[in-house]
Coordinates of C-alpha atoms and ligand atoms in Angstrom, one line a residue:
M1 CA -10.5 -5.2 26.9
A2 CA -13.3 -2.6 27.7
V3 CA -12.9 0.9 26.6
S4 CA -13.9 3.2 29.7
I5 CA -15.2 6.2 28.6
S6 CA -16.1 9.1 30.9
R7 CA -19.3 11.1 30.2
K8 CA -18.8 14.6 29.4
R9 CA -21.3 17.1 27.6
S10 CA -19.8 20.2 26.1
K11 CA -22.1 23.2 25.6
P12 CA -22.0 24.9 22.3
S13 CA -19.6 27.8 22.3
R14 CA -19.2 31.0 20.6
K15 CA -15.7 30.3 20.3
L16 CA -16.1 27.9 17.7
E17 CA -18.0 29.7 15.2
T18 CA -15.3 30.1 13.1
K19 CA -14.3 28.2 10.1
Q20 CA -12.2 25.3 11.8
S21 CA -13.4 21.8 12.3
Y22 CA -12.5 20.1 15.3
F23 CA -13.5 17.2 17.6
C24 CA -13.2 16.7 21.2
F25 CA -13.6 13.4 23.0
T26 CA -12.9 11.9 26.3
F27 CA -12.2 8.4 27.1
L28 CA -9.5 6.5 28.8
Y29 CA -6.6 4.8 26.6
N30 CA -3.3 4.1 26.5
F31 CA -0.9 5.7 24.1
L32 CA 1.4 4.0 21.6
N33 CA 4.2 5.7 20.1
R34 CA 3.1 7.4 16.9
I35 CA -0.3 7.2 17.7
S36 CA -2.2 10.2 17.3
I37 CA -5.6 11.5 18.7
T38 CA -6.8 11.4 15.2
L39 CA -6.1 7.8 15.1
L40 CA -8.1 7.1 18.3
L41 CA -11.0 8.8 17.0
L42 CA -10.8 6.8 13.7
I43 CA -10.3 3.8 16.2
L44 CA -13.6 4.6 18.0
I45 CA -15.3 4.4 14.7
Y46 CA -13.6 1.2 14.0
I47 CA -14.4 -0.2 17.4
W48 CA -18.1 0.7 17.0
S49 CA -18.4 -1.0 13.8
S50 CA -16.3 -4.0 14.6
F51 CA -15.9 -4.6 18.2
S52 CA -19.5 -3.4 19.5
T53 CA -19.7 -5.9 22.5
I54 CA -16.2 -4.4 23.9
I55 CA -17.7 -1.1 24.7
T56 CA -21.3 -2.3 25.9
G57 CA -22.1 -0.4 29.0
N58 CA -19.7 2.5 28.2
I59 CA -20.6 5.9 26.9
I60 CA -18.6 7.6 24.3
H61 CA -19.0 11.3 23.7
V62 CA -17.6 13.0 20.6
C63 CA -18.0 16.7 19.9
F64 CA -17.2 18.7 16.9
A65 CA -17.6 21.9 15.3
S66 CA -17.0 23.3 11.9
R67 CA -16.5 26.1 9.8
K68 CA -19.8 25.7 8.0
L69 CA -21.7 25.1 11.2
N70 CA -22.5 27.6 14.0
N71 CA -22.7 25.1 16.8
L72 CA -20.5 22.5 18.5
Y73 CA -22.0 19.1 17.9
C74 CA -21.6 16.4 20.4
L75 CA -22.3 12.8 19.3
S76 CA -22.9 10.4 22.1
A77 CA -22.6 6.6 21.6
G78 CA -23.9 4.5 24.2
T79 CA -24.3 0.8 24.1
N80 CA -25.5 1.1 20.4
P81 CA -22.7 -0.6 18.4
S82 CA -23.6 1.0 15.1
L83 CA -22.2 4.1 13.5
E84 CA -25.6 5.6 13.7
I85 CA -24.8 7.3 16.8
P86 CA -28.0 7.8 18.5
T87 CA -28.2 10.9 20.6
S88 CA -28.7 14.2 19.2
I89 CA -27.6 17.1 21.2
A90 CA -27.0 20.2 19.2
K91 CA -29.6 21.4 16.7
N92 CA -28.1 22.1 13.1
S93 CA -27.8 25.4 11.8
F94 CA -26.1 26.9 8.7
T95 CA -23.4 29.4 8.6
P96 CA -25.2 31.8 6.0
P97 CA -23.4 31.3 2.8
L98 CA -22.7 34.9 2.4
Q99 CA -20.5 35.0 5.4
I100 CA -18.6 32.0 3.9
E101 CA -18.5 33.9 0.7
A102 CA -17.0 37.1 2.4
N103 CA -14.3 34.9 4.2
A104 CA -13.5 32.8 1.3
T105 CA -13.0 35.7 -1.1
Q106 CA -10.9 37.4 1.7
H107 CA -8.7 34.6 2.4
G108 CA -8.6 33.5 -1.2
K109 CA -9.1 29.9 0.1
F110 CA -11.5 27.0 -0.6
P111 CA -13.3 26.2 2.7
T112 CA -12.7 22.6 3.4
P113 CA -15.3 20.4 5.2
S114 CA -15.7 19.4 8.7
T115 CA -14.5 16.0 8.9
P116 CA -14.5 13.5 11.9
Y117 CA -11.0 14.2 12.0
T118 CA -9.2 17.0 13.6
V119 CA -9.3 16.3 17.0
T120 CA -8.9 18.0 20.4
S121 CA -8.6 15.7 23.5
R122 CA -9.8 16.6 26.8
D123 CA -9.1 14.9 30.1
V124 CA -7.3 12.1 28.2
N125 CA -6.4 9.4 30.6
Y126 CA -3.5 7.3 29.4
N127 CA -4.5 3.8 30.4
D128 CA -3.9 0.3 29.1
K129 CA -5.7 0.4 25.8
D130 CA -2.6 -0.7 23.9
E131 CA -4.3 -3.8 22.4
E132 CA -7.2 -2.1 20.6
I133 CA -4.9 0.6 19.2
A134 CA -2.4 -2.0 18.1
N135 CA -5.3 -3.9 16.6
A136 CA -6.6 -1.0 14.7
V137 CA -3.3 0.0 13.2
K138 CA -2.7 -3.7 12.3
V139 CA -6.1 -3.7 10.4
V140 CA -5.0 -0.6 8.5
E141 CA -1.7 -2.2 7.4
E142 CA -3.2 -5.3 6.5
Q143 CA -5.6 -3.4 4.2
L144 CA -2.7 -1.5 2.6
Q145 CA -0.7 -4.8 2.3
L146 CA -3.8 -6.4 0.4
H147 CA -4.1 -3.2 -1.7
R148 CA -0.3 -3.4 -2.5
S149 CA -0.7 -7.1 -3.5
W150 CA -2.8 -6.1 -6.5
R151 CA 0.0 -3.9 -7.8
S152 CA 0.7 -4.7 -11.3
D153 CA 4.2 -4.7 -12.7
K154 CA 3.0 -4.1 -16.2
N155 CA 4.2 -0.8 -17.7
Y156 CA 1.6 -0.9 -20.3
A157 CA -2.1 -1.3 -20.6
A158 CA -2.2 -5.2 -20.5
C159 CA -6.0 -5.8 -21.5
D160 CA -5.7 -9.7 -21.8
G161 CA -9.5 -10.1 -22.1
R162 CA -10.1 -8.0 -19.1
G163 CA -12.2 -5.6 -20.8
I164 CA -13.5 -2.2 -18.9
Y165 CA -17.1 -1.2 -19.4
V166 CA -18.1 2.3 -19.0
Y167 CA -21.7 3.0 -18.1
D168 CA -23.4 5.4 -20.4
M169 CA -25.3 7.0 -17.6
P170 CA -28.2 9.5 -17.6
S171 CA -26.8 12.8 -17.7
M172 CA -28.4 13.6 -14.4
F173 CA -25.3 11.8 -12.7
N174 CA -22.6 13.7 -14.4
K175 CA -23.0 16.2 -17.1
D176 CA -25.9 18.0 -15.6
L177 CA -23.8 18.6 -12.6
V178 CA -21.1 20.0 -14.6
G179 CA -23.8 22.3 -16.0
Q180 CA -24.3 23.7 -12.7
C181 CA -20.8 24.9 -12.4
R182 CA -21.9 28.6 -12.0
D183 CA -24.0 27.8 -9.1
M184 CA -21.7 25.0 -7.4
V185 CA -20.7 27.3 -4.5
P186 CA -21.9 30.7 -3.6
W187 CA -18.6 32.6 -4.0
Q188 CA -16.9 31.1 -7.1
D189 CA -17.6 30.1 -10.4
F190 CA -16.5 26.6 -11.2
C191 CA -17.0 26.7 -15.0
R192 CA -13.4 27.7 -15.7
Y193 CA -12.2 24.8 -13.5
F194 CA -14.3 22.2 -15.5
S195 CA -13.0 23.6 -18.9
N196 CA -10.3 21.1 -20.8
E197 CA -12.0 18.2 -19.5
G198 CA -11.6 19.0 -16.0
L199 CA -8.0 20.1 -16.2
G200 CA -8.9 23.7 -16.1
E201 CA -7.4 26.6 -17.8
P202 CA -3.6 26.4 -18.9
I203 CA -1.3 28.7 -17.0
A204 CA 1.2 30.0 -19.7
N205 CA 3.8 31.4 -17.2
L206 CA 4.5 27.8 -15.9
G207 CA 5.1 26.4 -19.3
K208 CA 3.5 23.6 -21.2
G209 CA 1.4 21.3 -19.4
W210 CA 0.3 23.4 -16.5
Y211 CA -3.4 24.1 -15.6
Q212 CA -5.1 25.7 -13.1
T213 CA -6.5 22.5 -11.9
H214 CA -9.2 22.4 -8.9
Q215 CA -8.5 19.8 -6.4
Y216 CA -12.1 18.2 -6.6
S217 CA -11.7 17.6 -10.5
L218 CA -10.7 13.8 -10.5
E219 CA -14.2 12.7 -11.4
L220 CA -14.0 14.5 -14.7
I221 CA -10.3 13.4 -15.3
F222 CA -10.9 9.9 -14.8
H223 CA -14.1 9.9 -16.8
S224 CA -12.4 11.3 -20.0
R225 CA -9.5 9.1 -19.7
V226 CA -11.2 5.8 -19.0
L227 CA -13.5 6.6 -22.2
K228 CA -10.2 6.4 -24.2
H229 CA -8.6 3.4 -22.4
P230 CA -7.3 0.7 -24.8
C231 CA -9.1 -1.9 -22.6
R232 CA -12.4 -0.2 -23.0
V233 CA -15.2 -2.6 -24.5
Y234 CA -18.7 -1.6 -25.4
N235 CA -20.4 -4.9 -24.9
E236 CA -20.8 -5.5 -21.2
N237 CA -20.4 -9.2 -21.8
E238 CA -16.9 -8.7 -22.5
A239 CA -16.1 -6.6 -19.5
K240 CA -14.4 -7.6 -16.0
L241 CA -14.6 -4.3 -14.8
F242 CA -17.3 -1.8 -14.8
Y243 CA -16.7 1.8 -14.4
V244 CA -19.7 4.1 -12.9
P245 CA -19.0 7.6 -13.9
V246 CA -21.2 9.3 -11.4
Y247 CA -19.8 12.6 -10.2
A248 CA -20.9 12.4 -6.6
G249 CA -18.3 14.6 -5.3
L250 CA -19.7 17.4 -7.5
D251 CA -23.0 16.3 -6.5
I252 CA -22.5 16.9 -2.7
L253 CA -20.4 20.0 -3.5
R254 CA -23.1 21.9 -4.8
W255 CA -25.1 21.1 -1.4
H256 CA -22.5 21.9 1.2
F257 CA -23.2 25.7 1.3
K258 CA -26.8 25.6 0.6
N259 CA -29.6 25.3 3.2
V260 CA -31.2 22.0 2.2
S261 CA -32.5 19.1 3.9
N262 CA -30.7 15.9 4.2
D263 CA -33.3 14.3 1.9
V264 CA -32.1 16.6 -0.8
K265 CA -28.5 15.8 -0.4
D266 CA -29.1 12.2 -0.8
T267 CA -31.7 12.4 -3.7
L268 CA -29.0 11.5 -6.3
A269 CA -27.4 8.9 -4.3
L270 CA -30.6 7.2 -4.0
E271 CA -31.3 7.5 -7.7
L272 CA -28.1 6.2 -8.3
M273 CA -28.9 3.0 -6.3
K274 CA -32.2 2.7 -8.0
W275 CA -30.4 3.1 -11.7
L276 CA -27.8 0.5 -10.6
E277 CA -30.5 -1.9 -9.6
R278 CA -31.7 -1.9 -13.0
Q279 CA -28.1 -2.8 -14.5
R280 CA -27.6 -6.6 -15.1
P281 CA -23.9 -6.5 -14.4
W282 CA -24.4 -4.7 -11.1
K283 CA -26.9 -7.5 -10.0
N284 CA -24.5 -10.3 -11.2
N285 CA -21.8 -9.8 -8.9
Q286 CA -23.4 -7.4 -6.2
G287 CA -21.3 -4.5 -7.3
K288 CA -17.9 -6.3 -6.6
D289 CA -16.4 -5.6 -10.1
H290 CA -17.7 -2.0 -10.1
V291 CA -15.7 0.6 -9.6
F292 CA -16.3 4.6 -8.5
V293 CA -14.0 7.4 -8.5
L294 CA -15.0 10.0 -6.2
G295 CA -13.1 13.4 -6.0
K296 CA -13.5 14.4 -2.6
I297 CA -12.7 12.9 0.7
S298 CA -14.3 9.8 1.9
W299 CA -15.9 11.7 5.1
D300 CA -18.0 13.8 2.7
F301 CA -19.9 10.7 1.5
R302 CA -20.4 9.3 5.3
R303 CA -22.8 11.8 7.1
T304 CA -23.8 10.7 10.5
N305 CA -27.2 11.8 12.2
E306 CA -25.4 14.6 14.1
S307 CA -23.9 16.8 11.3
P308 CA -25.7 17.8 8.2
W309 CA -22.4 17.7 6.2
G310 CA -22.2 15.5 3.2
S311 CA -24.2 12.8 1.7
R312 CA -24.6 9.2 2.9
L313 CA -23.8 7.5 -0.4
L314 CA -20.7 5.4 1.1
E315 CA -22.8 4.4 4.1
L316 CA -25.6 2.8 1.9
H317 CA -25.6 -0.9 2.2
K318 CA -25.6 -1.4 -1.4
M319 CA -22.2 0.7 -2.1
Q320 CA -20.2 -1.6 0.3
N321 CA -18.8 -4.3 -2.3
S322 CA -17.6 -1.9 -4.8
I323 CA -14.3 -0.2 -5.0
K324 CA -14.2 3.4 -4.7
L325 CA -11.1 5.6 -5.5
L326 CA -10.9 8.7 -3.5
I327 CA -8.2 11.3 -2.8
E328 CA -8.6 10.4 0.7
R329 CA -9.9 7.0 2.1
Q330 CA -11.6 6.1 5.3
P331 CA -8.8 3.9 6.8
W332 CA -11.0 1.1 8.0
H333 CA -12.9 0.7 4.9
V334 CA -11.2 -1.9 2.7
N335 CA -12.7 -1.0 -0.4
D336 CA -11.9 2.6 0.1
I337 CA -8.5 3.2 -2.0
G338 CA -6.7 6.5 -2.0
I339 CA -5.2 8.0 -5.2
P340 CA -3.3 11.0 -5.7
H341 CA -5.0 14.5 -5.3
P342 CA -4.6 16.2 -8.8
T343 CA -1.8 18.8 -9.2
Y344 CA -1.5 21.6 -11.8
F345 CA 1.0 19.5 -13.8
H346 CA -0.3 17.4 -16.6
P347 CA 2.5 16.8 -19.0
Q348 CA 1.7 16.2 -22.5
S349 CA 4.5 14.0 -23.4
D350 CA 7.3 12.1 -22.1
N351 CA 9.3 15.0 -22.8
D352 CA 7.7 17.3 -20.8
I353 CA 8.2 14.9 -17.7
V354 CA 12.0 14.7 -18.5
S355 CA 12.3 18.4 -18.9
W356 CA 10.6 19.3 -15.7
Q357 CA 12.6 16.6 -13.8
L358 CA 15.8 18.3 -15.1
K359 CA 14.5 21.8 -14.0
I360 CA 13.7 20.9 -10.4
I361 CA 16.5 18.7 -9.8
R362 CA 18.8 21.6 -10.7
S363 CA 16.6 24.2 -8.8
N364 CA 18.1 26.6 -6.5
R365 CA 16.5 25.6 -3.2
K366 CA 17.5 28.6 -0.8
N367 CA 14.9 27.8 1.9
L368 CA 15.8 24.7 3.9
V369 CA 12.1 24.4 4.6
S370 CA 8.7 26.2 3.8
F371 CA 5.3 26.0 5.0
A372 CA 2.5 27.2 3.1
G373 CA -0.8 27.1 5.1
A374 CA -3.0 28.8 7.6
A375 CA -3.4 28.4 11.3
R376 CA -6.1 26.7 12.9
P377 CA -6.3 29.0 16.1
E378 CA -9.7 27.3 17.3
A379 CA -8.5 23.7 16.8
K380 CA -6.3 23.7 20.0
D381 CA -4.9 20.3 19.2
N382 CA -3.7 21.3 15.7
I383 CA 0.2 21.7 15.5
R384 CA 0.1 24.2 12.8
S385 CA 0.3 27.5 15.0
M386 CA 3.2 25.9 16.6
L387 CA 4.8 25.1 13.3
I388 CA 4.4 28.6 12.2
D389 CA 5.9 30.0 15.4
Q390 CA 9.0 27.6 15.0
C391 CA 9.1 28.8 11.3
T392 CA 9.0 32.4 11.7
S393 CA 11.2 32.4 15.1
S394 CA 14.2 34.4 14.7
Y395 CA 16.1 31.6 16.4
N396 CA 15.8 29.7 13.3
N397 CA 17.7 32.4 11.3
G398 CA 15.5 32.6 8.2
K399 CA 15.8 29.1 7.2
C400 CA 12.3 28.6 7.2
K401 CA 9.8 30.4 4.8
F402 CA 6.1 30.8 5.8
L403 CA 3.6 31.5 3.1
N404 CA 0.6 32.9 5.1
C405 CA -2.4 31.4 3.4
S406 CA -4.7 33.5 5.8
S407 CA -3.7 36.6 3.7
A408 CA -1.8 35.4 0.5
K409 CA -3.6 33.5 -2.3
C410 CA -2.4 29.9 -1.6
D411 CA -4.4 28.4 -4.3
E412 CA -2.5 30.1 -7.1
A413 CA -0.2 27.4 -9.0
E414 CA 2.5 29.9 -9.6
S415 CA 3.3 31.2 -6.1
I416 CA 2.9 27.7 -4.7
T417 CA 5.1 25.8 -7.2
Q418 CA 7.7 28.6 -7.0
L419 CA 7.9 28.4 -3.2
F420 CA 8.2 24.6 -3.3
M421 CA 10.8 24.6 -5.9
E422 CA 13.0 26.8 -3.9
S423 CA 12.7 24.8 -0.6
E424 CA 14.7 21.4 0.3
F425 CA 11.6 20.6 2.6
C426 CA 7.9 21.3 2.9
M427 CA 6.0 20.9 6.1
Q428 CA 2.6 19.2 5.5
P429 CA 0.7 19.2 8.8
P430 CA -2.8 18.0 8.6
G431 CA -5.7 20.6 8.2
D432 CA -9.3 20.0 8.5
S433 CA -8.5 16.5 7.2
P434 CA -5.7 14.3 7.4
T435 CA -4.6 14.5 3.5
R436 CA -3.3 17.6 1.8
K437 CA -3.1 18.3 -1.9
S438 CA -0.1 20.1 -0.9
V439 CA 1.7 17.1 -0.2
F440 CA 1.6 16.1 -4.1
D441 CA 2.2 20.0 -5.0
S442 CA 5.4 19.5 -3.1
L443 CA 6.5 16.2 -4.6
I444 CA 5.7 17.4 -8.0
S445 CA 8.1 20.4 -7.1
G446 CA 10.9 18.1 -5.7
C447 CA 10.4 19.5 -2.3
I448 CA 10.8 16.6 0.5
P449 CA 7.5 16.7 2.3
V450 CA 7.6 16.6 6.2
L451 CA 4.8 14.7 7.4
F452 CA 3.6 14.9 11.0
D453 CA 0.6 12.2 10.8
P454 CA 1.0 8.8 9.1
F455 CA -2.8 9.4 7.7
T456 CA -1.6 12.2 5.7
A457 CA 0.0 9.8 3.1
Y458 CA 1.3 6.8 4.4
Y459 CA -2.1 5.1 5.1
Q460 CA -3.5 6.4 2.0
Y461 CA -1.9 5.6 -1.2
P462 CA -0.8 2.0 -1.6
W463 CA -0.4 2.2 -5.3
H464 CA 1.4 5.4 -5.8
L465 CA 3.7 5.9 -2.8
P466 CA 5.8 3.0 -1.6
K467 CA 5.6 1.3 2.0
D468 CA 9.1 2.5 2.7
H469 CA 8.3 6.2 3.3
D470 CA 11.5 7.1 4.5
K471 CA 12.7 7.2 0.8
Y472 CA 10.4 10.1 0.1
S473 CA 9.5 12.0 3.1
V474 CA 10.6 12.8 6.8
F475 CA 8.3 11.9 9.5
I476 CA 8.0 13.9 12.8
D477 CA 5.4 12.7 15.1
K478 CA 2.9 15.6 16.1
K479 CA 3.0 14.5 19.5
E480 CA 6.6 15.6 19.6
I481 CA 5.6 18.9 18.4
K482 CA 2.8 19.4 20.9
Q483 CA 5.2 18.4 23.7
M484 CA 7.5 21.1 22.3
N485 CA 10.2 18.3 22.2
V486 CA 11.4 19.1 18.8
N487 CA 12.7 22.3 16.6
V488 CA 11.8 21.0 13.2
V489 CA 13.9 23.5 11.5
E490 CA 16.9 22.1 13.6
R491 CA 15.9 18.5 13.0
L492 CA 15.7 19.1 9.2
S493 CA 19.2 20.8 9.5
N494 CA 20.6 17.6 10.7
I495 CA 19.8 15.7 7.7
S496 CA 22.9 15.5 5.3
S497 CA 22.8 16.9 1.9
R498 CA 23.7 13.5 0.6
E499 CA 20.5 12.2 2.4
R500 CA 18.4 15.1 0.9
E501 CA 19.7 14.3 -2.6
N502 CA 18.9 10.6 -2.4
M503 CA 15.6 11.3 -1.3
R504 CA 14.7 14.0 -3.9
R505 CA 16.2 11.7 -6.6
F506 CA 13.8 8.9 -5.6
I507 CA 10.8 11.5 -5.6
V508 CA 11.8 13.2 -8.8
Y509 CA 12.8 10.1 -10.9
E510 CA 10.7 7.3 -9.2
L511 CA 7.7 8.7 -8.1
L512 CA 7.0 12.1 -9.9
P513 CA 5.6 10.5 -13.2
G514 CA 3.3 8.2 -11.4
L515 CA 1.9 11.1 -9.4
V516 CA 0.7 13.2 -12.3
Y517 CA -2.5 12.9 -14.4
R518 CA -1.3 13.7 -17.8
D519 CA -3.2 15.6 -20.3
Q520 CA -5.9 13.6 -21.4
N521 CA -5.6 14.6 -25.3
S522 CA -1.9 13.4 -25.5
E523 CA 0.1 10.3 -24.8
L524 CA 3.1 8.9 -22.9
E525 CA 5.2 6.3 -24.2
K526 CA 7.7 5.9 -21.4
F527 CA 6.1 6.6 -18.5
Q528 CA 2.8 5.3 -16.4
D529 CA 1.0 8.2 -14.9
A530 CA -1.2 8.0 -11.8
F531 CA -4.0 7.0 -14.1
D532 CA -2.3 4.1 -15.8
I533 CA -1.2 2.6 -12.6
T534 CA -4.5 2.9 -11.2
I535 CA -6.2 1.0 -14.0
N536 CA -3.4 -1.5 -14.2
N537 CA -3.7 -2.5 -10.8
L538 CA -7.7 -2.6 -10.8
L539 CA -7.0 -4.9 -13.7
Q540 CA -4.5 -7.0 -11.8
R541 CA -7.0 -7.3 -8.9
V542 CA -9.5 -8.8 -11.4
S543 CA -7.2 -11.6 -12.3
I544 CA -6.1 -12.3 -8.7
L545 CA -9.6 -12.5 -7.5
E546 CA -10.6 -14.7 -10.6
A547 CA -7.7 -17.1 -9.9
S548 CA -8.6 -17.3 -6.1
D549 CA -12.4 -18.1 -7.2
K550 CA -11.2 -20.8 -9.2
G551 CA -8.5 -22.3 -7.1
Ligands
NAG1 C1 -15.2 35.0 8.9 O1 -14.1 35.8 9.3 C2 -14.4 36.4 10.6 C3 -13.3 37.3 10.9 O2 -12.1 36.9 10.2 C4 -14.8 35.6 11.7 O3 -15.3 36.2 12.8 C5 -16.1 34.6 11.3 O4 -16.4 33.6 12.3 C6 -15.8 34.1 9.9 N1 -16.9 33.3 9.3 C7 -16.8 32.2 8.7 C8 -18.1 31.6 8.6 O5 -15.8 31.5 8.7
NAG2 C1 -32.6 26.9 6.6 O1 -33.9 26.5 6.2 C2 -34.8 26.1 7.2 C3 -36.0 25.5 6.6 O2 -36.6 26.1 5.5 C4 -35.1 27.4 8.0 O3 -36.0 27.3 8.9 C5 -33.8 28.1 8.4 O4 -34.1 29.4 9.1 C6 -32.9 28.3 7.3 N1 -31.5 28.8 8.0 C7 -30.6 29.4 7.4 C8 -29.6 29.8 8.2 O5 -31.0 30.2 6.4
NAG3 C1 -1.0 35.5 8.8 O1 -2.0 36.3 8.4 C2 -3.3 36.6 9.3 C3 -4.4 37.4 8.4 O2 -3.8 38.5 7.7 C4 -2.8 37.4 10.3 O3 -3.9 37.6 11.4 C5 -1.6 36.6 11.0 O4 -1.1 37.1 12.2 C6 -0.5 36.2 10.0 N1 0.4 35.4 10.5 C7 1.8 35.4 10.7 C8 2.5 34.5 11.3 O5 2.0 36.5 10.1
NAG4 C1 21.2 17.6 15.4 O1 22.5 16.9 15.5 C2 23.4 17.4 16.7 C3 24.6 16.8 16.6 O2 24.7 15.5 16.2 C4 22.5 16.8 17.9 O3 23.2 17.3 19.2 C5 21.0 17.5 18.0 O4 20.3 17.0 19.1 C6 20.4 17.1 16.6 N1 19.1 17.9 16.8 C7 17.8 17.6 16.3 C8 16.7 18.5 16.5 O5 17.9 16.3 15.9

């Protein structure tokens, strides 16, 4: 069972100065079908935390660079089983914010964080590690199964005595952070994104219910919704579920691009712990009935000793019992649950949804496939460049449309939505982290997502996407792309129009209403949106846990 790991030290390299993040690591393992390098890194994390004895005596070496950091960082895990990886090699230093600003402006793109995700393999040996890999995947699938077992079949808010208590917290934990919108990141004024209770400014060109919503706005959106939820109670004794409206994603966002110490980045998280310790309901159940919505990816709250990126909020011992709803979960933490990234569409009525459904089902899709994204030239293992090559190759006769996000403004709702409405399929390769907001933008536009990594969606959103992913997506293993075994455009041409239409109907009629976050100031009668589904399932979980406590 031992994982054999070779020792390899990578030097900081000039080449890695740019904005991409990537990891490299060396160790022996065996490759299962569909198991990516990504998964393996995550498995290492899993093994460190859960199977510590297995790797006693071995050395694990993980290196990464990020767009925010000038150096290559290497993490070395020796016999220490904890996630607190002991050996520090590189000294942290920041890319000056001004340079990021220049690039961000130039690329019109929001830089994404370094995550322990995008992976480059070096000297990988394919040996017999089937068992660990299979175990790690099994654990993910068991967790998703558990999450799915909490799904409620109610299509209305069934309170049934299960009250939701929303803490009224000191403004330092939420409102004050919104108040810092002008200074959140150096190159952009966030204030306009925080208008309309987090929906941002309306986009008239796209019609009613469209807003310039920022991808990190979920904390505001959920908070304003939960305050109006019919199950909300004002007496904590009547509550079964406790909502903690802390905007922890905004908290760390304001530090990402500033040269501040780790202590500064953790200040609010530690204040939060102190504050929670004083709340009776928190102590009653050790936080088990508490829920947090975090509008950024899980890795942003799981800072390691080696990288200055993010806070340690989700690594704090006291945070382990509660439910954390995130746009990207850490796949081996059962209390991390993925919920849809917010899109630009926030319908104000059932009718808004129905007319949009009709519009996109009839849309003229003149491109077989499209890709809106930027290459990751420094991340050797990233398949984006290969996909761009395939997409733009004359061999594919213009069947693929590439929107170059290195030069075009890809965060503009109109251009993205139009492209996706004109495409049958939308390629969704991983970027700096496995998930992409673009997956949701494509589903909302009726474009069938083509996924290359199961962590992009399949292992993330148990409440909003069905287990049977063939119903709404096409999977092409990124390993096949790397080995140049597959022409994506050709593979997609082979899918019959009947199959496409079946998938599209499923996406548009079955999934779409449950993937949007409606306008907080309106009501839907017929449809349950992404928020309703989330709350119903949280309430269902309360009942199931209560029943099992009694039984
Ligand atoms: C900014 O872009 C330039 C050229 O495109 C690149 O050399 C530099 O490393 C980039 N810096 C950052 C912080 O992304
Ligand atoms: C960051 O702050 C530290 C301590 O104040 C300082 O030594 C360092 O030069 C700063 N780095 C940058 C890139 O500004
Ligand atoms: C995308 O744009 C960048 C920056 O303008 C350019 O360097 C690159 O060649 C473009 N890619 C393609 C495939 O056109
Ligand atoms: C597409 O279908 C043809 C005929 O069935 C087959 O020969 C070819 O290998 C298929 N191509 C891909 C990429 O699946």
